[in-house]
């Protein structure tokens, strides 16, 4: 596409980092992945970060770590990428799907609280598109009902709430490093937690259940595990990008502000709301528009890569009501987002001219 949705940030430092790994001859998970974990931990401001091969496996691991399984219920928002709910099904728990707020597209906190029952073990709220959750509300609910908050922050690296970064509020927070994210390792994910014992469990589980003592002879396999490691080759990309994370995020916010000004001048487009007290990372820049599908096709025809926001789970065959999946109440918020939300191109180095072109193309479609 002539104007892409996002471009990975690959500068000379990123290339050097990858080449260093290739030249070292050690390509599996090792010291570079450990360095990425440390730099991300310090950036987020949490106790531990564990790198894994994707956000989806990270969510599954987090549920296993919290002993969520058959007989338990986990509440998820209807408007999200299906991976949020896939993780629940993968561990054999029952998925309870609730609506989202039509303005923020984040989980409806009243619907969430109403859905909590005696079998509810956890909720997976999603800081969707980089819009942080209302953690004051969530933590009140957690304290009232004693459930875990396992956050799907796939798109929210760098987002903040009341001056603290996403990743420092929930019991376990999982980020994605997929190439649609501004910090990417090609494929990858990060788990953030403050609890030492959970971090130890996650590190062991992703490495076949291994626990390593001071020397090789001290290695034992403590539990059944798997291989969800992130190789040093991939970690090197993210590590190189993390050196520029502040600048890259500032640029995303600057470009988002520019879109907001340009769109305001048109008077035709409504924007989603950012959570009160939150600072959006604008991983995705979303608008609400009528004639969304027509506009989407017309912009793509013009070489402008636009995308729907994300999906309504209750409309996907995989999450139709069954013994393992239950829909609670109506989905008016999610239905609205699924039919009106569109994501605009926003990438490092995007010129004002290109942003104007995107906005003018939308306005021209709306006028027709
Ligand atoms: C909300 C949400 N959760 C989970 C995922 C899955 O992330 P990954 O591709 O790293 O597994 C995505 C992907 O974009 C997402 O948007």
Short mmCIF file of C-alpha atoms in Angstrom, two decimals, residues 6 28 75 94 96-97 120 138 149 163 171 179 195 249 276 293 297 302 306 310 342 353 363:
data_model
loop_
_atom_site.label_atom_id
_atom_site.label_comp_id
_atom_site.label_asym_id
_atom_site.label_seq_id
_atom_site.Cartn_x
_atom_site.Cartn_y
_atom_site.Cartn_z
CA UNK A 6 2.25 1.02 10.19
CA UNK A 28 18.28 -19.34 20.70
CA UNK A 75 -14.89 -12.66 31.89
CA UNK A 94 -15.61 -21.11 30.54
CA UNK A 96 -18.20 -15.16 29.86
CA UNK A 97 -18.50 -12.40 27.28
CA UNK A 120 -15.41 -16.37 38.36
CA UNK A 138 -11.02 -2.29 38.11
CA UNK A 149 -7.05 -9.07 36.75
CA UNK A 163 1.21 8.91 35.65
CA UNK A 171 -1.90 -8.99 38.50
CA UNK A 179 4.63 -6.04 13.70
CA UNK A 195 4.93 -11.08 42.01
CA UNK A 249 5.96 7.13 21.29
CA UNK A 276 -10.31 9.81 32.15
CA UNK A 293 -17.22 -0.40 4.95
CA UNK A 297 -12.89 -0.15 0.33
CA UNK A 302 -6.59 4.60 -3.42
CA UNK A 306 -7.12 1.25 6.55
CA UNK A 310 -11.24 -5.25 15.79
CA UNK A 342 -11.85 2.27 11.47
CA UNK A 353 0.76 15.73 3.53
CA UNK A 363 -14.29 13.37 3.81
#
